[in-house]
Coordinates of C-alpha atoms in Angstrom, one line a residue:
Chain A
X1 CA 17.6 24.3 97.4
X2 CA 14.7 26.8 97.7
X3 CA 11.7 26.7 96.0
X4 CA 8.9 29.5 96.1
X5 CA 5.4 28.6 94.1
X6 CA 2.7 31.5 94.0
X7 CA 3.4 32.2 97.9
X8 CA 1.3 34.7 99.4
X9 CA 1.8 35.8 103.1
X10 CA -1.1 37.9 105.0
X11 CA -0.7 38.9 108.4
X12 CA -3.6 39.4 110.6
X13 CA -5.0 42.3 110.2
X14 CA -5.1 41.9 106.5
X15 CA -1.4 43.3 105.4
X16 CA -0.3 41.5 102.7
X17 CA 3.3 40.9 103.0
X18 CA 3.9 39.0 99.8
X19 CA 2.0 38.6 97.3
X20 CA 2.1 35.2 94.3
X21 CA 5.7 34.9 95.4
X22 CA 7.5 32.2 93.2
X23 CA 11.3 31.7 93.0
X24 CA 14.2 29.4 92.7
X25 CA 17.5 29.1 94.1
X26 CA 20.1 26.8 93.3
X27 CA 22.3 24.8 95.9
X28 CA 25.4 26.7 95.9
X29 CA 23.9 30.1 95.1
X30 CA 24.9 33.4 96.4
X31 CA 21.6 35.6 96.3
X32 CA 20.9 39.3 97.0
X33 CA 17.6 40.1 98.6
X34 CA 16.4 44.0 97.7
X35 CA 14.2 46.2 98.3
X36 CA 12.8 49.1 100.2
X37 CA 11.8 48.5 104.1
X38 CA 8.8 46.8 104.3
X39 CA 9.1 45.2 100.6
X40 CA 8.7 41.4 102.2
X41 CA 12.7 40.8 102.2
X42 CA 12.3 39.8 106.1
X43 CA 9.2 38.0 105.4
X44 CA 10.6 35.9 102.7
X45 CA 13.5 34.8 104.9
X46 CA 11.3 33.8 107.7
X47 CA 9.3 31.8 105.5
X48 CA 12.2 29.8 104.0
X49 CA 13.4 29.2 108.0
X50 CA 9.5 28.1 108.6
X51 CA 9.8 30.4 111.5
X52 CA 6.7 31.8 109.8
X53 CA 3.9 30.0 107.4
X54 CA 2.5 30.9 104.3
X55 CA -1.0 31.6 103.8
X56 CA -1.2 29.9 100.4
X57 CA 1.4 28.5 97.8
X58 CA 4.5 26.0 98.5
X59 CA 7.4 26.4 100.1
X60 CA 10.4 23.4 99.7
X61 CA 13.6 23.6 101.7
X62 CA 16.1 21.2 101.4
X63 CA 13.9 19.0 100.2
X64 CA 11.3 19.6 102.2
X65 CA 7.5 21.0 102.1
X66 CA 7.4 23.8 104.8
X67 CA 3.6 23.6 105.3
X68 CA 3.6 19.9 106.2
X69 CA 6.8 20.4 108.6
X70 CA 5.2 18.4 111.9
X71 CA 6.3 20.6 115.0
X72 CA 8.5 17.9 115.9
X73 CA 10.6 17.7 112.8
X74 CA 11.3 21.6 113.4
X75 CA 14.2 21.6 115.2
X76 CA 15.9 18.9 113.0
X77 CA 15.4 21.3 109.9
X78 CA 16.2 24.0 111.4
X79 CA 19.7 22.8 112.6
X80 CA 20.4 22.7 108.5
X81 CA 20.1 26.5 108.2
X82 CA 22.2 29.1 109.6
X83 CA 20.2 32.4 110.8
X84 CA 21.8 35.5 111.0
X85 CA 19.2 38.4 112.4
X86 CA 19.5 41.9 112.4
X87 CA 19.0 42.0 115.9
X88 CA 21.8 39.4 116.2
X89 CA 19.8 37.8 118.9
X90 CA 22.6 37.2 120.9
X91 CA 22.4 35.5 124.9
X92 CA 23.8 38.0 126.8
X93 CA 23.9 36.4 130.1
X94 CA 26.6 34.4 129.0
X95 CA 30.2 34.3 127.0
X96 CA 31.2 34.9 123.2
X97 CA 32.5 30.7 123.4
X98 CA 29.0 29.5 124.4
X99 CA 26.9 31.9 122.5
X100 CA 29.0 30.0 119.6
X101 CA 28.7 26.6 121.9
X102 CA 24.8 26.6 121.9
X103 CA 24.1 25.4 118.8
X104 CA 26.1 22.3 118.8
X105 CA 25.3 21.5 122.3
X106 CA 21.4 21.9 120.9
X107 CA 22.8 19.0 118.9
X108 CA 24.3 17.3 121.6
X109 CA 27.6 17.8 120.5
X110 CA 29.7 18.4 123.7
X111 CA 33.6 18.1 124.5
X112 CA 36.7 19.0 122.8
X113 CA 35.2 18.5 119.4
X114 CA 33.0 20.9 120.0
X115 CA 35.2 23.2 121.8
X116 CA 37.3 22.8 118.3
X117 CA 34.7 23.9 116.2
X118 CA 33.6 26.8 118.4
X119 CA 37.2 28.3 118.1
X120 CA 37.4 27.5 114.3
X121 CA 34.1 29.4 113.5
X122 CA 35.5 32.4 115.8
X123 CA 38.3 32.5 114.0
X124 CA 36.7 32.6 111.1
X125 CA 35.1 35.8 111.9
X126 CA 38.1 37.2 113.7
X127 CA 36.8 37.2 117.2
X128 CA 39.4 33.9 118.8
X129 CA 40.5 36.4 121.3
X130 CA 37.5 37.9 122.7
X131 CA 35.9 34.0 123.1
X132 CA 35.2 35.0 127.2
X133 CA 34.5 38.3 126.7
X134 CA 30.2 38.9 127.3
X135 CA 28.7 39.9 123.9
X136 CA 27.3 42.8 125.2
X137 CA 31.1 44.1 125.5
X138 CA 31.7 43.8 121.6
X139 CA 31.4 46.6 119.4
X140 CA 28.2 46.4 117.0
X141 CA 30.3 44.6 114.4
X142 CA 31.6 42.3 116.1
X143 CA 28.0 41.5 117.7
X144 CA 27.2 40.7 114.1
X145 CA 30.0 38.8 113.3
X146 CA 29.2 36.6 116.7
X147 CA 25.9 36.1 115.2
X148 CA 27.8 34.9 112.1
X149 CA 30.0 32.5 114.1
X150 CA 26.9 30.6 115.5
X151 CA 25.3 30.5 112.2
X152 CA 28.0 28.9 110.7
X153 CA 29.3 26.6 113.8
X154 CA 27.1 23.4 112.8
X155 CA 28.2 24.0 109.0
X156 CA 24.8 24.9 107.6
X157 CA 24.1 24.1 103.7
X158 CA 21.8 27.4 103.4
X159 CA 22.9 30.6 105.4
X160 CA 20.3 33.2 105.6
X161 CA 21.1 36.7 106.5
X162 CA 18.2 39.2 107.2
X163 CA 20.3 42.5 107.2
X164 CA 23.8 41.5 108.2
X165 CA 25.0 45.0 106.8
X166 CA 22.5 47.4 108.3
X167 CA 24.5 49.4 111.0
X168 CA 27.7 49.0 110.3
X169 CA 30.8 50.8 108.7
X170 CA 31.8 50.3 105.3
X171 CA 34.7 48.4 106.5
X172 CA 33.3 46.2 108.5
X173 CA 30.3 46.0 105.9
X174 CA 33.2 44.6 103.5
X175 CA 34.9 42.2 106.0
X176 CA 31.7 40.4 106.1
X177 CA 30.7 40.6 102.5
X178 CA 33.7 38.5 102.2
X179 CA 33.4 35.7 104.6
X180 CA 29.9 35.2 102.9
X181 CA 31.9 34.8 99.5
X182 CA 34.7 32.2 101.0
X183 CA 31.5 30.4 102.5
X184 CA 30.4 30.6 99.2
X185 CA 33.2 28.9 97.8
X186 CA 33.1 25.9 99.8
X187 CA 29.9 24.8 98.5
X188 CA 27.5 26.9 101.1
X189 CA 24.3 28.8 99.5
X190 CA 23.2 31.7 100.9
X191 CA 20.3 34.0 100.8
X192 CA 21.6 38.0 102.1
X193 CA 18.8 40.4 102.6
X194 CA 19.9 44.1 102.1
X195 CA 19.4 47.6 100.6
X196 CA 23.1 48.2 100.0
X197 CA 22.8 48.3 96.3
X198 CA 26.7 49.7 96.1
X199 CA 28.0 46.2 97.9
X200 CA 25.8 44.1 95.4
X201 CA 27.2 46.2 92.7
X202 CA 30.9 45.5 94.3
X203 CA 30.7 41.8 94.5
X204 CA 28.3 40.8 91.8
X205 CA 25.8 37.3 92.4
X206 CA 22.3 37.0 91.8
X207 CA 20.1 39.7 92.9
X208 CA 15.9 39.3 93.9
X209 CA 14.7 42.5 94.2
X210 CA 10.9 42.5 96.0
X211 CA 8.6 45.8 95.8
X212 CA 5.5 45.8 97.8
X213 CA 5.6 42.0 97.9
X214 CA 6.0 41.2 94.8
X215 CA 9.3 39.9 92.5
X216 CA 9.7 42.6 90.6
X217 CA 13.3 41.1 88.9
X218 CA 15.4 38.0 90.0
Chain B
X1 CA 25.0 7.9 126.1
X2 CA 27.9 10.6 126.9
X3 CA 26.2 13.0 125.3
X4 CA 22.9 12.3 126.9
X5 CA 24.5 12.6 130.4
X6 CA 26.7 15.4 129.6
X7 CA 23.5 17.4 128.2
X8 CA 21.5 16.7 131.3
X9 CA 24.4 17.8 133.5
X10 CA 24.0 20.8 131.2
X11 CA 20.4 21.2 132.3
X12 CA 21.1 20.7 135.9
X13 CA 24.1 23.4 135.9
X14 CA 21.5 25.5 134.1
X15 CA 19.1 25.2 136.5
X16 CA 21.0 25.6 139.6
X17 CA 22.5 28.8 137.6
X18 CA 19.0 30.1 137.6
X19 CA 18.0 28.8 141.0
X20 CA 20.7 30.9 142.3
X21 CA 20.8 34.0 140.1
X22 CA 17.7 35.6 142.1
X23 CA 18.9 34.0 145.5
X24 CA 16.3 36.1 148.1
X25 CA 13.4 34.8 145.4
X26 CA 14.3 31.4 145.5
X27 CA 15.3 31.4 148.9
X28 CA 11.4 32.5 149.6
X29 CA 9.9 30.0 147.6
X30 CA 12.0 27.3 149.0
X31 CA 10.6 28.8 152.5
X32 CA 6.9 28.6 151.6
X33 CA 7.2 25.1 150.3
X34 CA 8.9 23.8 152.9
X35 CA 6.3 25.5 155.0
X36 CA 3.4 24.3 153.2
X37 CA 5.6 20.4 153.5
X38 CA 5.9 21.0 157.3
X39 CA 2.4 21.4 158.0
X40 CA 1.2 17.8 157.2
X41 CA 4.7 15.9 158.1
X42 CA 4.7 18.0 161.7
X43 CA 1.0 16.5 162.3
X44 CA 2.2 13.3 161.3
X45 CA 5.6 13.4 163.6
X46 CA 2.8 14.6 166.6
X47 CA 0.6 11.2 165.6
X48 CA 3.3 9.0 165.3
X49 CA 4.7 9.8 168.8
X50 CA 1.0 10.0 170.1
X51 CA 1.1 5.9 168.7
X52 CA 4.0 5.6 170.6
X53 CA 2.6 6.5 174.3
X54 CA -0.5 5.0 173.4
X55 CA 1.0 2.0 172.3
X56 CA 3.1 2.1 176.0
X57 CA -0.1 1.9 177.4
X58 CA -2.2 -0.5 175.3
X59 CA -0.4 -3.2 175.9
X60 CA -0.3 -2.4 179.5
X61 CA -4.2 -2.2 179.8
X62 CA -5.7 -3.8 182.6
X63 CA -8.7 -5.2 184.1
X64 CA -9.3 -4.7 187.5
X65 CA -11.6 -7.3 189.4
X66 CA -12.8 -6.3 193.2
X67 CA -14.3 -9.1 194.9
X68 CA -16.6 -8.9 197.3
X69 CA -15.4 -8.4 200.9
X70 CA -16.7 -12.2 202.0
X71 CA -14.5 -14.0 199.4
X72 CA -12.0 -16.1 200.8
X73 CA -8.4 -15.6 199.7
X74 CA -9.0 -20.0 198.2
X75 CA -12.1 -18.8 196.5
X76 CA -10.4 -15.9 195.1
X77 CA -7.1 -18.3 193.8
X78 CA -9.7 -20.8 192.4
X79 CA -11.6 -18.1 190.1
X80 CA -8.0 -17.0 189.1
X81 CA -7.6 -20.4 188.3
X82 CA -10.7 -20.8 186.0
X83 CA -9.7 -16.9 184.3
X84 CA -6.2 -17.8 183.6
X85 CA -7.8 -21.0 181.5
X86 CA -10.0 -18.3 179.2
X87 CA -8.3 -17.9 176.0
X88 CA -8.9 -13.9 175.5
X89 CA -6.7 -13.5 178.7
X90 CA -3.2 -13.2 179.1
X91 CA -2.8 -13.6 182.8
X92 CA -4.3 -13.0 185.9
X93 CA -2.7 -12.0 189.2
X94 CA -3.9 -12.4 192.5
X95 CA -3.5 -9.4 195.2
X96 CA -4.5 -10.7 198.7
X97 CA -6.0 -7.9 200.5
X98 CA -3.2 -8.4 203.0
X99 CA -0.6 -7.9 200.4
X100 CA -2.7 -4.8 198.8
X101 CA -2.7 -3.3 201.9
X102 CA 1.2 -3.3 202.6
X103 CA 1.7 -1.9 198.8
X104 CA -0.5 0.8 200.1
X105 CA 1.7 1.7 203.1
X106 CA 4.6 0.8 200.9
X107 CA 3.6 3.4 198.6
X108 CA 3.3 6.0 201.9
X109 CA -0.4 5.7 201.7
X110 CA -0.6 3.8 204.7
X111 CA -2.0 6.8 206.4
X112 CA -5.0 6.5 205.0
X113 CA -6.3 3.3 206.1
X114 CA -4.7 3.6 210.2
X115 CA -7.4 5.1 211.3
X116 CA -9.6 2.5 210.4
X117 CA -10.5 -0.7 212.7
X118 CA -9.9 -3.6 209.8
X119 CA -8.7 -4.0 206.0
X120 CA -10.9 -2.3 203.8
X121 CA -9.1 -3.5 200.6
X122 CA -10.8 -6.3 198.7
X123 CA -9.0 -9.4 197.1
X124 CA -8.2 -8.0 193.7
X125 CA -7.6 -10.2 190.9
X126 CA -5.7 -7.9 187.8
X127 CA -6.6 -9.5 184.6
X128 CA -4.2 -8.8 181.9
X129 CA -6.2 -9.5 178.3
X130 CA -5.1 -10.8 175.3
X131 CA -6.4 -8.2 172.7
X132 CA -6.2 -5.1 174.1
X133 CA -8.3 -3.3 171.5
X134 CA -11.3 -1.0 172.9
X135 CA -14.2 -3.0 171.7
X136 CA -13.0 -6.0 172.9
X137 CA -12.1 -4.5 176.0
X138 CA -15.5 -3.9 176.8
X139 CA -17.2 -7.1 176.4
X140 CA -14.4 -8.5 178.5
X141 CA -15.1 -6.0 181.3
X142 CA -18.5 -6.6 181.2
X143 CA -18.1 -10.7 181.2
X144 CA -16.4 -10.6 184.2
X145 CA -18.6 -7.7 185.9
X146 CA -21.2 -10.7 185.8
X147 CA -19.1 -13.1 187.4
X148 CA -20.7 -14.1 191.4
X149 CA -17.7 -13.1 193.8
X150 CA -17.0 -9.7 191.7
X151 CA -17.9 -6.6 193.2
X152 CA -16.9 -4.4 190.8
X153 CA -14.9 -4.0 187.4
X154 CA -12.6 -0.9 187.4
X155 CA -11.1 -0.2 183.6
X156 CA -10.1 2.9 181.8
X157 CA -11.7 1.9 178.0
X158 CA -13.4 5.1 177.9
X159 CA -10.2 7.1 177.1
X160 CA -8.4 4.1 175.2
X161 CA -11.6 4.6 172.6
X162 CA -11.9 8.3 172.6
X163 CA -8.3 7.9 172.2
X164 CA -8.4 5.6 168.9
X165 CA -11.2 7.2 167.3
X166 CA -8.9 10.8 167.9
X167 CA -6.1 9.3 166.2
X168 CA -8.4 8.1 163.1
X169 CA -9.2 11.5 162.7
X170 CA -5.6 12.8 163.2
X171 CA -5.1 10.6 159.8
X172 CA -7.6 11.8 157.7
X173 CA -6.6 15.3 158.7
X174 CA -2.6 14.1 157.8
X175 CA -4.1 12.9 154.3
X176 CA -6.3 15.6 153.7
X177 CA -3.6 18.3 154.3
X178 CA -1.3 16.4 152.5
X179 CA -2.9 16.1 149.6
X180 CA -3.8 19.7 150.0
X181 CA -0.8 21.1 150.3
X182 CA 1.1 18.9 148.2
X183 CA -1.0 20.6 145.6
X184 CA -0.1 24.1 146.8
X185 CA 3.7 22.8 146.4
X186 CA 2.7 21.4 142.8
X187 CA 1.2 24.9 142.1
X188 CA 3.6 27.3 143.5
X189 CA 6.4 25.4 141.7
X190 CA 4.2 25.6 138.5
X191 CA 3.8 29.5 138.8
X192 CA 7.6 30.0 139.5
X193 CA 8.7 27.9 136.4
X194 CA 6.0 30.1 135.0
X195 CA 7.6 33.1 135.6
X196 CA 11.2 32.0 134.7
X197 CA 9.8 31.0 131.2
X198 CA 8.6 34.4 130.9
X199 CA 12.1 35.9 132.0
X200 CA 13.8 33.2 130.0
X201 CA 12.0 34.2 126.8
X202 CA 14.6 35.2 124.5
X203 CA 17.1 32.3 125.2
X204 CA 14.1 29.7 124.6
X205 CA 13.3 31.7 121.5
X206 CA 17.0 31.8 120.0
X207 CA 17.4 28.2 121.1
X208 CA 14.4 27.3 119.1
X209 CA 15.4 29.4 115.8
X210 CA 18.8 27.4 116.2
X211 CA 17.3 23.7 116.5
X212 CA 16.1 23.2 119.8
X213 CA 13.5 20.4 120.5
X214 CA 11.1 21.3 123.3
X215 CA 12.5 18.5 125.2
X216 CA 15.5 20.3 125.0
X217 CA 14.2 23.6 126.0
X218 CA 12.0 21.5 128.8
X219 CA 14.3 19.9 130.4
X220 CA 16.2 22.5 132.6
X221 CA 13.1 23.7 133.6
X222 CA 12.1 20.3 134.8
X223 CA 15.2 20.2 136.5
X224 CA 14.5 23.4 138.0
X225 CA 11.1 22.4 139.8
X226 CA 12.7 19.0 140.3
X227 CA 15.7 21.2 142.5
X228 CA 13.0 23.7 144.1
X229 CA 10.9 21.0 145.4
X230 CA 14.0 18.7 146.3
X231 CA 14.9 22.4 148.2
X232 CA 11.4 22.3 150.0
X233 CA 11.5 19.4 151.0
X234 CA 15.0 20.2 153.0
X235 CA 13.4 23.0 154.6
X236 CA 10.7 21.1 155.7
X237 CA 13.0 18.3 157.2
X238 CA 15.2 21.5 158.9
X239 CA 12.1 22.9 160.3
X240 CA 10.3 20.1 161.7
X241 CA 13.6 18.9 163.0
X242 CA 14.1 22.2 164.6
X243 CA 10.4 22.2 166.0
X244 CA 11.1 18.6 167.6
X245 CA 14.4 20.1 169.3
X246 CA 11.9 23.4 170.8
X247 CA 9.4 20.9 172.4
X248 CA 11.5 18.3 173.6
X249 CA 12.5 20.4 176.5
X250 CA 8.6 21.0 177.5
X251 CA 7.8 17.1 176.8
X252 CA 10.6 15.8 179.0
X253 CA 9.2 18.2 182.2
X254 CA 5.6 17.4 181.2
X255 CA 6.9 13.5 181.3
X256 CA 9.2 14.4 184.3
X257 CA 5.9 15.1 186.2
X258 CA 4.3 11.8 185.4
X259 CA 7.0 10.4 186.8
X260 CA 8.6 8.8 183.4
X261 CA 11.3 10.1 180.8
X262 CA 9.6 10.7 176.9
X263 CA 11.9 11.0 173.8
X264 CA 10.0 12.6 170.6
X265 CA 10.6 10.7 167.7
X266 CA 12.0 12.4 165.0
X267 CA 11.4 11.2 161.5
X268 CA 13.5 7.8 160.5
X269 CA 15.5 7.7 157.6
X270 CA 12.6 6.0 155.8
X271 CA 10.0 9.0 156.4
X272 CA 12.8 11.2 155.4
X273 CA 13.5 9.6 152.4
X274 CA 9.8 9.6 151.7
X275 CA 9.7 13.2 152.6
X276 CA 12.3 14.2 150.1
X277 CA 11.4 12.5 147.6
X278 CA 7.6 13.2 147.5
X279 CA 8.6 17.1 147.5
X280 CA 11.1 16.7 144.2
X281 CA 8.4 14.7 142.7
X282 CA 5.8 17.5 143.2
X283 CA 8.2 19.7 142.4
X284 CA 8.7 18.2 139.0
X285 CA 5.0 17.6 138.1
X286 CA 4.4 20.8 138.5
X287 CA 7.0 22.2 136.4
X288 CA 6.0 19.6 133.8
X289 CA 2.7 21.0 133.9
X290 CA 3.8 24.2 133.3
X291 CA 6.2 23.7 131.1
X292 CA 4.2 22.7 128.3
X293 CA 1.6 25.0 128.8
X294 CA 3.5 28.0 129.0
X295 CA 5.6 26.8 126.1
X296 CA 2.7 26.6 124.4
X297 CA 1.5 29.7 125.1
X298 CA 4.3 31.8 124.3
X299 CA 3.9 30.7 120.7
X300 CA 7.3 30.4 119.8
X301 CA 7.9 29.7 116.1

């Protein structure tokens, strides 16, 4: 699903974000990003989203060779992953439904079959009553189970999740940590960047711990 | 298909949602394009209607031919004759200098001539040409000045040319603006779509992390300009229309005191429609161009 050989990433200005990076992960995997702040689990992600581009080394997605992904062909590859951000990146200036809507009308998916799937992925993530609420209305939590809802809408094959945990309770950390594992179970891989060692510990999968850009086990 | 039209319905809602979200802003904009579009339609409007009473009078150009006092009124219908025959005139018709002189106490003029022992009119013949255009005009006038029982030639070609030659210049200075201004319209829809970009950042971003093609993101932008300069051009219509109503009062007395009624001419469905939609064409080029330029530059992943 992902492939990572001897990827380096340097930012101008000379910071070396990851250094000789190579990896694998299998369709179907559940994998644990770790790491202290700053270790290159953020960069790693964007790379595999191409929302960044390595400086040497291969990247394949899905198939697919990052560095000769034409500008054109971005959206269409994109529209196979799910991001969830830290930030959430949420659109404020409009309701819970279409923040969830956006992504399938990117797709030009429109009507009640949309419409289905938008209230199917809310209620996934527990949030079917709030759909008209504004985001900015929702508690931090449910902001970042929002975020989850439009990840998931256009039923990604690869999820990746830069932080989903940062910020929030341990309850709420835990509701999450288990929609990721029924995802899981219905085929979806997933890539979850954190530095709650205690939930890896809890839930067990594949851990890639990164130090000062480099895989230091995996 | 369906999906194509209900995405671009999308766009348009999403644009009109924009358009309207900062209502004094665009309400400004709209104002200085339509402004900007008034300029070189109202000069147009003044030309057209300049045609118009030119054209009134064109057509009723004359030539008028004073014979000389010894010509006999059968002398005078003989060269009438002979005129009428020429092919670059219309018609010809007599005055005997009896009948002139009852038109002139007719008129209440007649004062003039009673104290005077005879007739002091001439015969007159009016010649009416066939192409009233100023050059030709001239040659005419002059051709019959030569003629042996003319005294003399009395024709207003002077004004007729200045007239033309003001009105050729009237068009170049319609173009010229036009072109100009349409420019300015092309431009300040450019810098607005500019701006909502910028204030639109984070939506275009997050719809490009979550599959958006740039035609995608593009289009209600394109729709945007497309409504601003659609918007302009109404405002333009509305204040040239309004500018007609102000002068017609002034035109009518000004035509009241030449002794003749004037309507303005407004612009015809046609010059409307051309009106309209020159302004949401501009409107659209120039969020097109800055569209992908600003996209561009924003460096969106």
């Amino acid at each position: 699903m992902i492939e990572f050989d001897r990827v380096t990433k340097r930012y101008p200005g000379g910071h070396e974000a990851l250094t000789e990076v190579s990896l694998k992960i299998a369709q179907g995997e559940m994998v644990f990003l770790t790491g202290h702040s700053g270790a290159g689990k953020s960069t790693l992600l964007k790379l595999t989203a191409a929302i960044e581009r390595p400086t040497s080394g291969q990247i394949i997605v899905n198939g697919q060779n990052i560095s000769r992904l034409k500008r054109a062909a971005m959206p269409y590859f994109r529209r196979n992953i799910g991001l969830i951000f830290q930030d959430h990146k949420l659109l404020y200036d409009r309701s819970v439904f279409d923040n969830v809507l956006l992504p399938l009308h990117i797709q030009g998916l429109t009507g009640h079959d949309a419409a289905k799937r938008v209230r199917a992925a809310l209620d996934k993530v527990g949030l079917l009553k709030r759909e008209k609420a504004r985001p900015i209305t929702l508690s931090g939590g449910e902001q970042q189970r929002l975020c989850i809802a439009r990840a998931i809408v256009s039923r990604p094959a690869l999820v990746l999740a830069d932080e989903p945990m940062a910020n929030l309770d341990d309850a709420y950390a835990t509701d999450i940590m288990d929609m990721f594992r029924a995802f899981n179970q219905v085929g979806v891989t997933l890539v979850i960047s954190t530095h709650n060692l205690d939930l890896i510990r809890r839930y067990g999968g594949r851990m890639i711990a990164l130090d000062h850009g480099k895989v230091t086990s995996s | 298909m369906r999906a194509w039209l209900i995405q671009n319905l999308h766009s348009l809602r999403t644009a009109l949602d924009r358009l309207t979200a900062t209502p004094m802003a665009s309400l400004f904009t709209i104002l200085v394009i339509g402004v900007a579009l008034s300029l070189p339609t109202g000069l147009y409007l003044l030309l057209a209607n300049l045609q118009k009473i030119s054209g009134v009078v064109n057509t009723e150009t004359e030539i008028s031919l004073f014979l000389k006092l010894d010509t006999s009124p059968e002398q005078a219908r003989t060269l009438s004759n002979t005129l009428q025959k020429r092919p670059d005139i219309r018609a010809v018709r007599f005055i005997d200098r009896e009948e002139g002189l009852r038109q002139l106490q007719a008129n209440g003029l007649g004062d003039i001539t009673a104290g005077l022992p005879g007739n002091p009119l001439p015969h007159t013949l009016v010649v009416t040409p066939r192409a009233p255009d100023a050059a030709g005009l001239e040659s005419l006038a002059a051709e019959l000045a030569k003629l042996q029982q003319v005294d003399r030639v009395h024709m207003d070609a002077e004004w007729a040319r200045r007239l033309s030659a003001l009105m050729g210049l009237g068009r170049d200075l319609v173009a010229m603006l036009a072109v100009l201004l349409g420019l300015a319209l092309a431009a300040i829809t450019g810098n607005t779509i500019r701006l909502q970009i910028y204030a639109q950042r984070d939506e275009i971003e997050v719809a490009r992390l979550i599959g958006a093609t740039d035609r995608f993101i593009r289009r209600s932008f394109l729709y945007f300009g497309a409504i601003q300069g659609l918007s302009g051009g109404i405002a333009a219509w509305l204040l040239i229309s309004l500018a007609a109503l102000l002068v017609q009062d002034s035109v009518s007395q000004l035509a009241a005191s030449y002794g003749t009624s004037f309507l303005i001419a407004g612009l015809t469905w046609q010059e409307s429609g051309i009106l309209l939609a020159t302004s949401t064409l501009l409107g659209l080029l120039g969020a097109y161009l800055a569209v992908g330029h600003t996209l561009r530059s924003l460096n969106i992943p």
